[in-house]
Amino acid sequence: MRRILLELSFTIALTLAAIFSSAAGASASDIMVTGAFARASATPVAKSGAAYVSIMNHGIITDRLLAITTAAARSAELHSTVMDGDMMKMEPVEHVDLPPGGTLEMKPGGLHIMLIGLVAPLKQDGEIQLTLRFEKAGDVTVKVPVGEVAAGSHDHTPDTSSD
Ligand SMILES: [Cu+2]
């Protein structure tokens, strides 16, 4: 009996914590994810892929993007693209801060979400889901349409498809 009471009060405490944290302006609705897209795999044996989103923080406190998960790949990592001499290379980024009123735009050649260990190659016109975990806003799941192989690139050479 005593144990049940303890568990009950624990549950109440958690609920109160949830109420207070949303009262402080940190709910999932403060975070808006737009313009999500992924690039189609160039080959049927591709083991990794890239996805991009823009994130706006409409809240009044800084939030932080902590992690990304997806059923489409074994893991998803936040990467930045840096120049190392003439070489472009990618570096894992542990987290990204989102100041109030700020917008974070991911794009090819910049910050991106690396999908590592694709369950299946990403097919153009398909769709995957990503769950973005924020420190304050919690989990935000977004649908991510899969565009062409070079989707999001402004200076790619014309492709050879019939259109
Ligand atoms: Cu990468």
mmCIF file of C-alpha atoms and ligand atoms in Angstrom:
data_model
loop_
_atom_site.group_PDB
_atom_site.id
_atom_site.type_symbol
_atom_site.label_atom_id
_atom_site.label_comp_id
_atom_site.label_asym_id
_atom_site.label_seq_id
_atom_site.Cartn_x
_atom_site.Cartn_y
_atom_site.Cartn_z
ATOM 1 C CA MET A 1 0.000 0.000 0.000
ATOM 2 C CA ARG A 2 2.724 2.369 0.980
ATOM 3 C CA ARG A 3 4.512 1.620 -2.265
ATOM 4 C CA ILE A 4 1.452 2.402 -4.347
ATOM 5 C CA LEU A 5 1.134 5.743 -2.580
ATOM 6 C CA LEU A 6 4.742 6.529 -3.291
ATOM 7 C CA GLU A 7 4.310 5.700 -6.940
ATOM 8 C CA LEU A 8 1.200 7.823 -7.086
ATOM 9 C CA SER A 9 2.923 10.838 -5.624
ATOM 10 C CA PHE A 10 5.781 10.282 -8.046
ATOM 11 C CA THR A 11 3.322 10.347 -10.931
ATOM 12 C CA ILE A 12 1.759 13.533 -9.613
ATOM 13 C CA ALA A 13 5.161 15.132 -9.271
ATOM 14 C CA LEU A 14 5.975 14.235 -12.865
ATOM 15 C CA THR A 15 2.672 15.668 -14.079
ATOM 16 C CA LEU A 16 3.314 18.885 -12.176
ATOM 17 C CA ALA A 17 6.780 19.068 -13.660
ATOM 18 C CA ALA A 18 5.252 18.733 -17.119
ATOM 19 C CA ILE A 19 2.754 21.510 -16.395
ATOM 20 C CA PHE A 20 5.428 23.822 -15.046
ATOM 21 C CA SER A 21 7.813 23.199 -17.887
ATOM 22 C CA SER A 22 5.150 24.076 -20.453
ATOM 23 C CA ALA A 23 4.166 27.141 -18.443
ATOM 24 C CA ALA A 24 7.770 28.290 -18.782
ATOM 25 C CA GLY A 25 7.257 28.517 -22.547
ATOM 26 C CA ALA A 26 8.859 25.281 -23.630
ATOM 27 C CA SER A 27 6.304 23.244 -25.479
ATOM 28 C CA ALA A 28 6.724 21.399 -28.747
ATOM 29 C CA SER A 29 4.585 24.055 -30.434
ATOM 30 C CA ASP A 30 7.314 26.637 -29.789
ATOM 31 C CA ILE A 31 9.457 24.697 -32.197
ATOM 32 C CA MET A 32 8.444 24.769 -35.831
ATOM 33 C CA VAL A 33 10.118 22.497 -38.331
ATOM 34 C CA THR A 34 9.665 23.426 -41.990
ATOM 35 C CA GLY A 35 11.110 22.699 -45.402
ATOM 36 C CA ALA A 36 12.164 19.156 -44.604
ATOM 37 C CA PHE A 37 13.619 17.123 -47.438
ATOM 38 C CA ALA A 38 15.978 14.232 -48.016
ATOM 39 C CA ARG A 39 18.068 13.353 -51.026
ATOM 40 C CA ALA A 40 17.324 10.217 -52.986
ATOM 41 C CA SER A 41 20.057 7.587 -52.906
ATOM 42 C CA ALA A 42 22.268 7.727 -55.989
ATOM 43 C CA THR A 43 22.740 3.968 -56.014
ATOM 44 C CA PRO A 44 20.652 1.026 -54.796
ATOM 45 C CA VAL A 45 23.445 -0.018 -52.456
ATOM 46 C CA ALA A 46 23.748 3.334 -50.680
ATOM 47 C CA LYS A 47 24.270 2.884 -46.984
ATOM 48 C CA SER A 48 23.985 6.504 -45.982
ATOM 49 C CA GLY A 49 21.894 9.500 -46.909
ATOM 50 C CA ALA A 50 21.268 13.100 -45.988
ATOM 51 C CA ALA A 51 18.228 15.043 -44.810
ATOM 52 C CA TYR A 52 17.679 18.726 -44.139
ATOM 53 C CA VAL A 53 15.180 20.726 -42.110
ATOM 54 C CA SER A 54 14.705 24.304 -41.010
ATOM 55 C CA ILE A 55 13.891 24.858 -37.354
ATOM 56 C CA MET A 56 12.344 27.981 -35.871
ATOM 57 C CA ASN A 57 12.135 28.686 -32.171
ATOM 58 C CA HIS A 58 9.011 30.739 -31.456
ATOM 59 C CA GLY A 59 9.459 30.356 -27.717
ATOM 60 C CA ILE A 60 10.992 32.777 -25.253
ATOM 61 C CA ILE A 61 13.828 30.577 -24.082
ATOM 62 C CA THR A 62 16.750 28.993 -25.881
ATOM 63 C CA ASP A 63 16.159 25.385 -26.812
ATOM 64 C CA ARG A 64 18.666 22.839 -27.985
ATOM 65 C CA LEU A 65 18.503 20.158 -30.639
ATOM 66 C CA LEU A 66 19.980 17.130 -28.908
ATOM 67 C CA ALA A 67 19.431 14.114 -31.114
ATOM 68 C CA ILE A 68 17.625 12.708 -34.117
ATOM 69 C CA THR A 69 16.142 9.269 -34.559
ATOM 70 C CA THR A 70 14.512 7.580 -37.534
ATOM 71 C CA ALA A 71 13.208 4.185 -38.509
ATOM 72 C CA ALA A 72 14.782 4.722 -41.940
ATOM 73 C CA ALA A 73 18.361 4.227 -40.740
ATOM 74 C CA ARG A 74 20.389 2.654 -38.006
ATOM 75 C CA SER A 75 21.311 6.062 -36.710
ATOM 76 C CA ALA A 76 21.026 9.730 -37.571
ATOM 77 C CA GLU A 77 23.741 12.232 -36.769
ATOM 78 C CA LEU A 78 23.935 15.971 -36.972
ATOM 79 C CA HIS A 79 26.880 16.929 -39.197
ATOM 80 C CA SER A 80 28.487 20.166 -40.217
ATOM 81 C CA THR A 81 30.445 20.557 -43.428
ATOM 82 C CA VAL A 82 33.854 22.149 -43.114
ATOM 83 C CA MET A 83 36.616 22.888 -45.568
ATOM 84 C CA ASP A 84 39.918 21.209 -44.868
ATOM 85 C CA GLY A 85 42.191 22.833 -47.434
ATOM 86 C CA ASP A 86 40.503 21.942 -50.742
ATOM 87 C CA MET A 87 38.632 19.039 -49.227
ATOM 88 C CA MET A 88 35.111 19.219 -47.915
ATOM 89 C CA LYS A 89 34.632 17.056 -44.915
ATOM 90 C CA MET A 90 31.890 16.380 -42.435
ATOM 91 C CA GLU A 91 32.130 16.614 -38.719
ATOM 92 C CA PRO A 92 29.624 15.358 -36.150
ATOM 93 C CA VAL A 93 27.947 18.105 -34.157
ATOM 94 C CA GLU A 94 26.812 17.177 -30.686
ATOM 95 C CA HIS A 95 23.969 19.649 -30.376
ATOM 96 C CA VAL A 96 22.747 22.944 -31.774
ATOM 97 C CA ASP A 97 21.342 25.823 -29.733
ATOM 98 C CA LEU A 98 18.202 27.562 -30.936
ATOM 99 C CA PRO A 99 17.861 31.045 -29.482
ATOM 100 C CA PRO A 100 14.370 32.577 -29.137
ATOM 101 C CA GLY A 101 13.221 33.929 -32.486
ATOM 102 C CA GLY A 102 16.063 32.153 -34.224
ATOM 103 C CA THR A 103 15.958 30.007 -37.334
ATOM 104 C CA LEU A 104 18.351 27.216 -38.069
ATOM 105 C CA GLU A 105 18.516 26.272 -41.717
ATOM 106 C CA MET A 106 20.149 23.045 -42.758
ATOM 107 C CA LYS A 107 21.310 22.747 -46.345
ATOM 108 C CA PRO A 108 23.653 20.815 -48.606
ATOM 109 C CA GLY A 109 27.190 22.010 -47.983
ATOM 110 C CA GLY A 110 26.241 23.074 -44.470
ATOM 111 C CA LEU A 111 24.599 21.597 -41.438
ATOM 112 C CA HIS A 112 22.735 18.393 -42.265
ATOM 113 C CA ILE A 113 21.300 15.224 -40.827
ATOM 114 C CA MET A 114 23.340 12.210 -41.839
ATOM 115 C CA LEU A 115 21.400 8.974 -42.063
ATOM 116 C CA ILE A 116 23.795 6.149 -41.330
ATOM 117 C CA GLY A 117 22.982 2.549 -42.162
ATOM 118 C CA LEU A 118 19.937 3.075 -44.369
ATOM 119 C CA VAL A 119 17.323 0.375 -43.938
ATOM 120 C CA ALA A 120 16.539 0.781 -47.654
ATOM 121 C CA PRO A 121 17.807 3.182 -50.310
ATOM 122 C CA LEU A 122 15.929 6.495 -50.294
ATOM 123 C CA LYS A 123 13.614 6.622 -53.304
ATOM 124 C CA GLN A 124 12.679 9.888 -54.970
ATOM 125 C CA ASP A 125 9.059 10.870 -54.148
ATOM 126 C CA GLY A 126 9.140 8.599 -51.122
ATOM 127 C CA GLU A 127 8.909 9.774 -47.548
ATOM 128 C CA ILE A 128 10.659 9.082 -44.278
ATOM 129 C CA GLN A 129 10.057 10.307 -40.748
ATOM 130 C CA LEU A 130 12.533 11.929 -38.427
ATOM 131 C CA THR A 131 12.075 12.534 -34.723
ATOM 132 C CA LEU A 132 14.016 15.543 -33.490
ATOM 133 C CA ARG A 133 14.669 15.579 -29.756
ATOM 134 C CA PHE A 134 14.826 19.000 -28.151
ATOM 135 C CA GLU A 135 16.003 19.710 -24.646
ATOM 136 C CA LYS A 136 12.955 21.800 -23.765
ATOM 137 C CA ALA A 137 10.314 21.059 -26.381
ATOM 138 C CA GLY A 138 10.781 17.294 -26.287
ATOM 139 C CA ASP A 139 10.276 15.111 -29.339
ATOM 140 C CA VAL A 140 9.043 16.589 -32.604
ATOM 141 C CA THR A 141 8.356 14.117 -35.407
ATOM 142 C CA VAL A 142 8.344 15.395 -38.971
ATOM 143 C CA LYS A 143 7.584 13.875 -42.357
ATOM 144 C CA VAL A 144 10.463 14.231 -44.759
ATOM 145 C CA PRO A 145 9.754 13.929 -48.498
ATOM 146 C CA VAL A 146 12.549 12.450 -50.566
ATOM 147 C CA GLY A 147 13.585 14.672 -53.470
ATOM 148 C CA GLU A 148 15.979 14.033 -56.317
ATOM 149 C CA VAL A 149 19.565 12.920 -55.777
ATOM 150 C CA ALA A 150 20.834 16.527 -55.739
ATOM 151 C CA ALA A 151 17.744 18.038 -54.071
ATOM 152 C CA GLY A 152 18.414 21.357 -52.406
ATOM 153 C CA SER A 153 21.490 22.134 -54.433
ATOM 154 C CA HIS A 154 21.388 25.424 -56.325
ATOM 155 C CA ASP A 155 24.340 24.819 -58.568
ATOM 156 C CA HIS A 156 24.170 21.184 -59.551
ATOM 157 C CA THR A 157 24.697 20.262 -63.184
ATOM 158 C CA PRO A 158 21.520 19.408 -65.114
ATOM 159 C CA ASP A 159 20.606 15.772 -64.661
ATOM 160 C CA THR A 160 20.024 13.366 -67.519
ATOM 161 C CA SER A 161 16.397 12.513 -66.796
ATOM 162 C CA SER A 162 13.808 13.134 -69.488
ATOM 163 C CA ASP A 163 12.143 16.203 -68.010
HETATM 164 CU CU CU B 1 27.282 14.035 -43.056
#
